[in-house]
Amino acid sequence: MEIDREKENETNDIVLTIDIGTINTRVSLFERSGGRYHFTGTASGRTVYSDGGEIEYISVSGAVERLESGLGRHFLDDNGRIVTPQKLGMIGADQI
């Protein structure tokens, strides 16, 4: 089967996955290289429960900050939001 190179370039090269569990929240990073995705790293933290539906923000941002620290990359902007799509300088992710 022939690969459509133009279509191939439209795929997401940096994918950040998020798993919010009842006890832990985990984020993992996968990068595309040579047409395949490779596991780059993961980080986790306790899932935080609070009133007002802030569980996702508190838990995810904490895990993402740990991933940033471990990999030396940035995924959050100055307001604590995940940058998407990835920007120059390896900031953010193409897909969450």
mmCIF file of C-alpha atoms in Angstrom:
data_model
loop_
_atom_site.group_PDB
_atom_site.id
_atom_site.type_symbol
_atom_site.label_atom_id
_atom_site.label_comp_id
_atom_site.label_asym_id
_atom_site.label_seq_id
_atom_site.Cartn_x
_atom_site.Cartn_y
_atom_site.Cartn_z
ATOM 1 C CA MET A 1 0.000 0.000 0.000
ATOM 2 C CA GLU A 2 1.351 3.422 -0.920
ATOM 3 C CA ILE A 3 1.412 6.058 1.810
ATOM 4 C CA ASP A 4 -0.002 9.476 0.984
ATOM 5 C CA ARG A 5 2.844 11.678 2.301
ATOM 6 C CA GLU A 6 0.689 14.811 2.274
ATOM 7 C CA LYS A 7 -1.904 13.091 4.466
ATOM 8 C CA GLU A 8 0.842 11.632 6.654
ATOM 9 C CA ASN A 9 2.108 15.148 7.473
ATOM 10 C CA GLU A 10 -1.347 16.089 8.775
ATOM 11 C CA THR A 11 -1.125 13.572 11.628
ATOM 12 C CA ASN A 12 -0.364 14.532 15.179
ATOM 13 C CA ASP A 13 3.295 14.147 16.102
ATOM 14 C CA ILE A 14 2.958 14.836 19.843
ATOM 15 C CA VAL A 15 0.096 13.178 21.740
ATOM 16 C CA LEU A 16 -0.588 13.743 25.437
ATOM 17 C CA THR A 17 -2.947 11.231 27.050
ATOM 18 C CA ILE A 18 -4.811 11.882 30.289
ATOM 19 C CA ASP A 19 -6.288 9.247 32.612
ATOM 20 C CA ILE A 20 -8.267 10.615 35.560
ATOM 21 C CA GLY A 21 -8.809 7.774 37.995
ATOM 22 C CA THR A 22 -10.527 7.673 41.344
ATOM 23 C CA ILE A 23 -7.169 7.624 43.151
ATOM 24 C CA ASN A 24 -4.500 8.792 40.667
ATOM 25 C CA THR A 25 -4.383 11.007 37.594
ATOM 26 C CA ARG A 26 -1.805 10.031 34.980
ATOM 27 C CA VAL A 27 -0.543 11.848 31.896
ATOM 28 C CA SER A 28 1.608 10.156 29.251
ATOM 29 C CA LEU A 29 3.444 11.518 26.232
ATOM 30 C CA PHE A 30 3.816 9.767 22.875
ATOM 31 C CA GLU A 31 5.854 11.143 19.960
ATOM 32 C CA ARG A 32 5.676 10.143 16.308
ATOM 33 C CA SER A 33 8.943 9.299 14.603
ATOM 34 C CA GLY A 34 9.497 7.229 11.481
ATOM 35 C CA GLY A 35 5.754 6.780 11.021
ATOM 36 C CA ARG A 36 5.290 5.167 14.456
ATOM 37 C CA TYR A 37 4.387 6.436 17.891
ATOM 38 C CA HIS A 38 6.891 5.968 20.704
ATOM 39 C CA PHE A 39 6.303 6.284 24.434
ATOM 40 C CA THR A 40 8.283 9.251 25.763
ATOM 41 C CA GLY A 41 7.295 9.549 29.403
ATOM 42 C CA THR A 42 4.594 9.549 32.044
ATOM 43 C CA ALA A 43 3.805 11.269 35.322
ATOM 44 C CA SER A 44 1.050 10.960 37.867
ATOM 45 C CA GLY A 45 -0.374 12.527 40.963
ATOM 46 C CA ARG A 46 -3.231 12.033 43.388
ATOM 47 C CA THR A 47 -6.678 12.769 42.043
ATOM 48 C CA VAL A 48 -7.958 15.771 43.959
ATOM 49 C CA TYR A 49 -11.651 16.079 44.758
ATOM 50 C CA SER A 50 -13.231 19.456 45.352
ATOM 51 C CA ASP A 51 -16.585 21.170 45.057
ATOM 52 C CA GLY A 52 -17.374 22.979 41.834
ATOM 53 C CA GLY A 53 -15.978 20.434 39.356
ATOM 54 C CA GLU A 54 -12.362 21.544 39.629
ATOM 55 C CA ILE A 55 -11.122 17.940 39.962
ATOM 56 C CA GLU A 56 -9.980 17.725 36.353
ATOM 57 C CA TYR A 57 -8.017 20.972 36.386
ATOM 58 C CA ILE A 58 -6.264 20.454 39.706
ATOM 59 C CA SER A 59 -5.359 16.815 39.105
ATOM 60 C CA VAL A 60 -4.343 17.149 35.454
ATOM 61 C CA SER A 61 -2.277 20.307 35.877
ATOM 62 C CA GLY A 62 -0.350 18.725 38.763
ATOM 63 C CA ALA A 63 0.477 15.620 36.719
ATOM 64 C CA VAL A 64 1.409 17.719 33.670
ATOM 65 C CA GLU A 65 3.750 19.850 35.800
ATOM 66 C CA ARG A 66 5.497 16.657 36.963
ATOM 67 C CA LEU A 67 5.831 15.495 33.346
ATOM 68 C CA GLU A 68 7.265 18.885 32.357
ATOM 69 C CA SER A 69 9.789 18.630 35.160
ATOM 70 C CA GLY A 70 10.844 15.103 34.262
ATOM 71 C CA LEU A 71 11.193 15.717 30.522
ATOM 72 C CA GLY A 72 12.380 19.323 30.550
ATOM 73 C CA ARG A 73 9.575 20.340 28.168
ATOM 74 C CA HIS A 74 6.618 22.672 28.522
ATOM 75 C CA PHE A 75 2.961 21.819 27.983
ATOM 76 C CA LEU A 76 1.207 24.524 30.044
ATOM 77 C CA ASP A 77 0.896 28.202 29.174
ATOM 78 C CA ASP A 78 1.251 31.030 31.700
ATOM 79 C CA ASN A 79 -2.404 30.544 32.717
ATOM 80 C CA GLY A 80 -1.951 26.825 33.405
ATOM 81 C CA ARG A 81 -3.757 25.638 30.260
ATOM 82 C CA ILE A 82 -2.353 22.914 28.008
ATOM 83 C CA VAL A 83 -1.003 24.441 24.787
ATOM 84 C CA THR A 84 -2.420 22.801 21.669
ATOM 85 C CA PRO A 85 -1.330 22.396 18.943
ATOM 86 C CA GLN A 86 2.383 22.210 19.667
ATOM 87 C CA LYS A 87 4.253 25.455 19.107
ATOM 88 C CA LEU A 88 7.862 26.071 18.121
ATOM 89 C CA GLY A 89 10.333 25.302 20.858
ATOM 90 C CA MET A 90 8.610 22.027 21.845
ATOM 91 C CA ILE A 91 5.817 23.746 23.771
ATOM 92 C CA GLY A 92 2.497 21.941 24.022
ATOM 93 C CA ALA A 93 1.022 18.895 22.320
ATOM 94 C CA ASP A 94 -0.694 18.346 18.982
ATOM 95 C CA GLN A 95 -3.478 16.249 20.432
ATOM 96 C CA ILE A 96 -4.860 15.489 23.891
#
